[in-house]
CSV table of C-alpha atoms and ligand atoms in Angstrom, one decimal:
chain,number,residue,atom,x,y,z
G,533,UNK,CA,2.3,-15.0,-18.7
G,534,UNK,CA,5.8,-13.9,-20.6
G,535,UNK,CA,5.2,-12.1,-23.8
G,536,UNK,CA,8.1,-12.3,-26.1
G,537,UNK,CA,7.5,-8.4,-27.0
G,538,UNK,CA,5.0,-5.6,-26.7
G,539,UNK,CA,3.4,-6.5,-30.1
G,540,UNK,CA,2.7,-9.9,-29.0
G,541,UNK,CA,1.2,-8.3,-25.9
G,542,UNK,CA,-1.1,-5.6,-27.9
G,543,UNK,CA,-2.3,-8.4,-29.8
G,544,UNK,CA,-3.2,-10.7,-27.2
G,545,UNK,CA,-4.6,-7.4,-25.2
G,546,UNK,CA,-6.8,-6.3,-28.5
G,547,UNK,CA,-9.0,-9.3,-28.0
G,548,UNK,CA,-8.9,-9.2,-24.0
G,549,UNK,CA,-12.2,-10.5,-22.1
G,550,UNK,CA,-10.7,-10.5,-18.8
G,551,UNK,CA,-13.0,-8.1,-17.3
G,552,UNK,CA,-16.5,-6.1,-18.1
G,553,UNK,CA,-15.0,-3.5,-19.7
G,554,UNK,CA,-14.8,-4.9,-22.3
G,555,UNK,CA,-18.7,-4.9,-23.3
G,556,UNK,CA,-18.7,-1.3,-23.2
G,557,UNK,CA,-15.2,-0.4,-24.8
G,558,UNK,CA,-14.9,0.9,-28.4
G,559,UNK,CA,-11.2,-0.1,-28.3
G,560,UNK,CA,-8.5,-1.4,-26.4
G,561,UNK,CA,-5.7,1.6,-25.0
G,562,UNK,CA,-2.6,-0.5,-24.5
G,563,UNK,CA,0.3,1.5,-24.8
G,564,UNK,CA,2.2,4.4,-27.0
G,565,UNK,CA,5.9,5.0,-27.4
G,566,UNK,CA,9.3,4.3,-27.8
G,567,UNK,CA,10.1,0.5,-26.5
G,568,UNK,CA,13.4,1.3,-25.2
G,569,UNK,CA,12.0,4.4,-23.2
G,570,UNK,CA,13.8,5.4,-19.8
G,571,UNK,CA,10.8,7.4,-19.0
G,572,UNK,CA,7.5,5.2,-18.5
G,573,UNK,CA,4.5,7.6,-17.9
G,574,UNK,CA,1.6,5.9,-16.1
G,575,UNK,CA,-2.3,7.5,-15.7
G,576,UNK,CA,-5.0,5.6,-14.2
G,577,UNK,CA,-7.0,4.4,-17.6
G,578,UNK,CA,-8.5,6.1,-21.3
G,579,UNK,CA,-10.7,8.3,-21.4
G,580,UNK,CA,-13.4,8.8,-24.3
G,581,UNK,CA,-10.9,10.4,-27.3
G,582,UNK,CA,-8.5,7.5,-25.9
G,583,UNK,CA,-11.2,5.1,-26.1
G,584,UNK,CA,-12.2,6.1,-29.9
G,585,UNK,CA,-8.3,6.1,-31.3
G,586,UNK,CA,-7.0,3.0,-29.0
G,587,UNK,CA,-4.4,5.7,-28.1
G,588,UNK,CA,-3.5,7.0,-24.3
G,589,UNK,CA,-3.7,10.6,-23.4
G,590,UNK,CA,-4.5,12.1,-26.9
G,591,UNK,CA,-8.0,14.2,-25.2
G,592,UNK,CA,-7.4,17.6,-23.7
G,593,UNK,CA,-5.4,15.9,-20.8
G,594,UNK,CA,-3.2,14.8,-23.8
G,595,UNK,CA,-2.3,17.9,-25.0
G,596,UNK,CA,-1.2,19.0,-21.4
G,597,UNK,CA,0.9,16.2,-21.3
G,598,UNK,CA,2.7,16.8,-24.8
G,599,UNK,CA,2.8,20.4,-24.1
G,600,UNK,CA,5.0,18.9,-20.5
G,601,UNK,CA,7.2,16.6,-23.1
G,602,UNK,CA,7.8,19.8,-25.4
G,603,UNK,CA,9.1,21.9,-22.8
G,604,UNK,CA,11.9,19.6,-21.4
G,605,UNK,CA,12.7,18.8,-24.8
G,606,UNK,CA,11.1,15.7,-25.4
G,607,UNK,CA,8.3,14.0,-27.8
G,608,UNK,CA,5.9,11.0,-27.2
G,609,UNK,CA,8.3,8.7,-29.0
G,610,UNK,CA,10.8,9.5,-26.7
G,611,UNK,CA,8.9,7.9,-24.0
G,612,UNK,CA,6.5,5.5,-23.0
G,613,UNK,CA,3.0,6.3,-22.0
G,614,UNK,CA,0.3,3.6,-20.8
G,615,UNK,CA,-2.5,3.6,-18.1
G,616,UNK,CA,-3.5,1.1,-14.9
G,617,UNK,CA,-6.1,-0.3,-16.7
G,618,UNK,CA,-6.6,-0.8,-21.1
G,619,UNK,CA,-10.2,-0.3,-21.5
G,620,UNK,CA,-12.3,2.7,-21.0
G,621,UNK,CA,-14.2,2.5,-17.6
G,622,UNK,CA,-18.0,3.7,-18.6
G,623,UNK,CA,-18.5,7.4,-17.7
G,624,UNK,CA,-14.9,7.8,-16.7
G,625,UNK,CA,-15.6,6.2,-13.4
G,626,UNK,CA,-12.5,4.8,-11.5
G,627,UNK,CA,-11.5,1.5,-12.5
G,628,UNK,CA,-13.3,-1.2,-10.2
G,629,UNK,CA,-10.1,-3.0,-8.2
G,630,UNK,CA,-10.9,-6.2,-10.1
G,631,UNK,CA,-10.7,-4.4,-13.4
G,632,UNK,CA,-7.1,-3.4,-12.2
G,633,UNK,CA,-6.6,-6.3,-11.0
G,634,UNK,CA,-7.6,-8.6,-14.4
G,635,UNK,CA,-5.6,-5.8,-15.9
G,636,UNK,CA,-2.4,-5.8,-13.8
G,637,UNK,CA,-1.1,-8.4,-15.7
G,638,UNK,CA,-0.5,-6.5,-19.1
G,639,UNK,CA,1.1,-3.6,-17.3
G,640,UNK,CA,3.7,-5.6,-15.3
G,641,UNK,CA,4.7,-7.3,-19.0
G,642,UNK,CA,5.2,-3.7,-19.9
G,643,UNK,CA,7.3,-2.3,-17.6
G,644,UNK,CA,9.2,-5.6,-17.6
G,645,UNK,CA,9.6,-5.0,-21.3
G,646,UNK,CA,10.4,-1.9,-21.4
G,647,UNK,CA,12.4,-1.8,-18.2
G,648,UNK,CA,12.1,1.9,-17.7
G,649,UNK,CA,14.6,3.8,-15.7
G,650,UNK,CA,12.0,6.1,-14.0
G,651,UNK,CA,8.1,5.6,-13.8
G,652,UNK,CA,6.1,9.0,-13.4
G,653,UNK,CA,3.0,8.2,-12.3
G,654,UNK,CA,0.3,10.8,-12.8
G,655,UNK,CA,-2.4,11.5,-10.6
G,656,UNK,CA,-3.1,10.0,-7.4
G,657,UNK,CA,-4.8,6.8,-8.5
G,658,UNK,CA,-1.9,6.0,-10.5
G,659,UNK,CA,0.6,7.0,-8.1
G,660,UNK,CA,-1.5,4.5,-5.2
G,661,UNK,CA,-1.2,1.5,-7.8
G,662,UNK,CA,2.5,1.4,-6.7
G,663,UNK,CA,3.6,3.9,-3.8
G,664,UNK,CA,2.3,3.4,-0.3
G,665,UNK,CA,-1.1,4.5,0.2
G,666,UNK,CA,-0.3,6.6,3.0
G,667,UNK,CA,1.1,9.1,0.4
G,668,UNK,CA,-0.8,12.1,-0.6
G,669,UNK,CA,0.0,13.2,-3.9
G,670,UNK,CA,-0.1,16.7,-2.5
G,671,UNK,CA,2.8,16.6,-0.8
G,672,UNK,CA,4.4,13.3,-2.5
G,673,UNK,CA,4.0,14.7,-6.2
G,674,UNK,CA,7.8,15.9,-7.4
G,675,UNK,CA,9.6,13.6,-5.1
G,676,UNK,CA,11.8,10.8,-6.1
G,677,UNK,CA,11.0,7.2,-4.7
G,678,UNK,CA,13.1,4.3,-4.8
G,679,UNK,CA,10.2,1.6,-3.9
G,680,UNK,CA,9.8,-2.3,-5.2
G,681,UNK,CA,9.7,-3.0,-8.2
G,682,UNK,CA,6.2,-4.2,-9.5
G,683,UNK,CA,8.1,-6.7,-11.7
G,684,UNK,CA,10.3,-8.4,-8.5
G,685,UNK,CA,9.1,-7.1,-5.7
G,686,UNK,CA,13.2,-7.9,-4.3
G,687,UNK,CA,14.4,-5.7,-6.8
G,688,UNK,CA,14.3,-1.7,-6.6
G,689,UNK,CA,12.3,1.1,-9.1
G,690,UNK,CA,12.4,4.8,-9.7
G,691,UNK,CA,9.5,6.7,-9.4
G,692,UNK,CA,8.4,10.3,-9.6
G,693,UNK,CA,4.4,10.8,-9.0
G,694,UNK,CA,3.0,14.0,-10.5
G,695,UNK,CA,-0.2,15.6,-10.2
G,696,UNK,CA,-2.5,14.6,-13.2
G,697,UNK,CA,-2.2,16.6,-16.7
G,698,UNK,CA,-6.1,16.9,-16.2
G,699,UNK,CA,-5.6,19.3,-12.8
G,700,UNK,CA,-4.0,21.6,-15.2
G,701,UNK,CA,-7.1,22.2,-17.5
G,702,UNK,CA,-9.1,23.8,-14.4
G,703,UNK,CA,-6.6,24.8,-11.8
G,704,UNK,CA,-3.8,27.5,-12.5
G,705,UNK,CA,-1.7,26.6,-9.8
G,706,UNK,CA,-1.8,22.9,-9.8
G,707,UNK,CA,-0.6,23.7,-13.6
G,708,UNK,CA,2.4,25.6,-12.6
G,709,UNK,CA,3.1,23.0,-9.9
G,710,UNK,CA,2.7,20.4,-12.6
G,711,UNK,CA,5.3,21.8,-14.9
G,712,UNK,CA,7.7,22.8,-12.3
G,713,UNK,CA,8.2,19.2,-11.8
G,714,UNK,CA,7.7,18.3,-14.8
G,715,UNK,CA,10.9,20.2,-15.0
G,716,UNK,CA,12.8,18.6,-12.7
G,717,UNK,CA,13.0,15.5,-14.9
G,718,UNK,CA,15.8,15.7,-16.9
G,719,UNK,CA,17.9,16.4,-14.1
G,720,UNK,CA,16.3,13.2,-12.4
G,721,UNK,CA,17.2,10.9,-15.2
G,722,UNK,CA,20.5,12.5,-15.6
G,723,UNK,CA,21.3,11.4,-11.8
G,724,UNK,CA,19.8,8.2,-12.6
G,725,UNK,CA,21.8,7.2,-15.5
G,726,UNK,CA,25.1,8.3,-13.6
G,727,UNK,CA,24.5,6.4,-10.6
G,728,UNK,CA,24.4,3.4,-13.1
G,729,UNK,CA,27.3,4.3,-15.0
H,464,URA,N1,-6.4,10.1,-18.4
H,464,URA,C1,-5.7,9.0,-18.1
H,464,URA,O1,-5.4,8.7,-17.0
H,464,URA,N2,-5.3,8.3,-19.2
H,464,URA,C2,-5.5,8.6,-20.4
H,464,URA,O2,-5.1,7.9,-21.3
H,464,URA,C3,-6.3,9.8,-20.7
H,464,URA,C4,-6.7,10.5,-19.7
């Protein structure tokens, strides 16, 4: 299904029963952010802080990411930020592939929407969701791809995988790995918006 915009989406999405997660959820994390965002940040699903303010990323692995935004310059409502899947998975489990899959829907609608210039994926469950899966985020995160577009599969997207804000809460180095990339993205875009110009 076509929404006409993302409001009619969070609405329709607010009252979702297309999967079990939605017997344990307290609410439903659609999406944050700025509707005309170039950037479109993508994590695998909410947490429990996410899960109590229908918000994504606003826990500890929250802060890491606005602390990222801050230091190239840039706030949530510059962006956009959503996850794989909309409903808290109990215990922060991974998502079960026919929770992503009854939630795929929404998240195609938004990047349609939205039509982001670059999607930064973070972590490797997000990046898998639309990079091959013989990537390891290891060596993949930083990288630019140019891969199908989950919208048209004929057309082409941008996307960047980083390492998960989360890594930076209990590893040093996968933090300064995390914001030296982080770092690269204005130059990125930059390129990006050139090349369309
Ligand atoms: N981790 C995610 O992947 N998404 C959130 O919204 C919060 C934590």
């Amino acid at each position: 299904m076509e929404y006409k915009n993302l409001e009619e989406l969070y609405g329709i999405a607010s009252k979702c029963e297309r999967c079990a997660l939605q017997k344990t959820r307290t609410n439903v994390v659609p999406g944050d952010g700025n509707k005309n965002a170039q950037i479109m940040f993508i994590g695998e699903g909410p947490g429990k802080n996410e899960d109590i303010q229908g918000i994504p990323f606003v826990g500890a692995a929250g802060r890491i990411l606005d602390e990222m935004l801050a230091l190239v310059n840039l706030d949530r409502q510059d962006v956009y930020i959503a996850n794989v899947v909309k409903c808290r998975p109990p215990e922060n489990r991974d998502p079960e592939p026919e929770e992503v899959k009854a939630c795929w829907p929404y998240l195609k609608e938004q990047v349609r929407l939205i039509n982001p210039q670059i999607i930064i994926t973070l972590g490797r469950h997000a990046m898998y969701r639309f990079l091959p899966s013989d990537l390891k985020i290891s060596t993949a995160r930083g990288k630019v791809y140019r891969y199908k577009s989950i919208v048209d599969e004929t057309k082409h997207q941008i996307y960047l995988p980083l390492y998960h804000p989360a890594v930076a809460l209990y590893n040093p180095n996968q933090k300064k790995t995390l914001f030296e990339d982080f770092k690269k993205i204005p130059k990125i875009l930059k390129k990006i918006n050139n090349e369309i110009s």
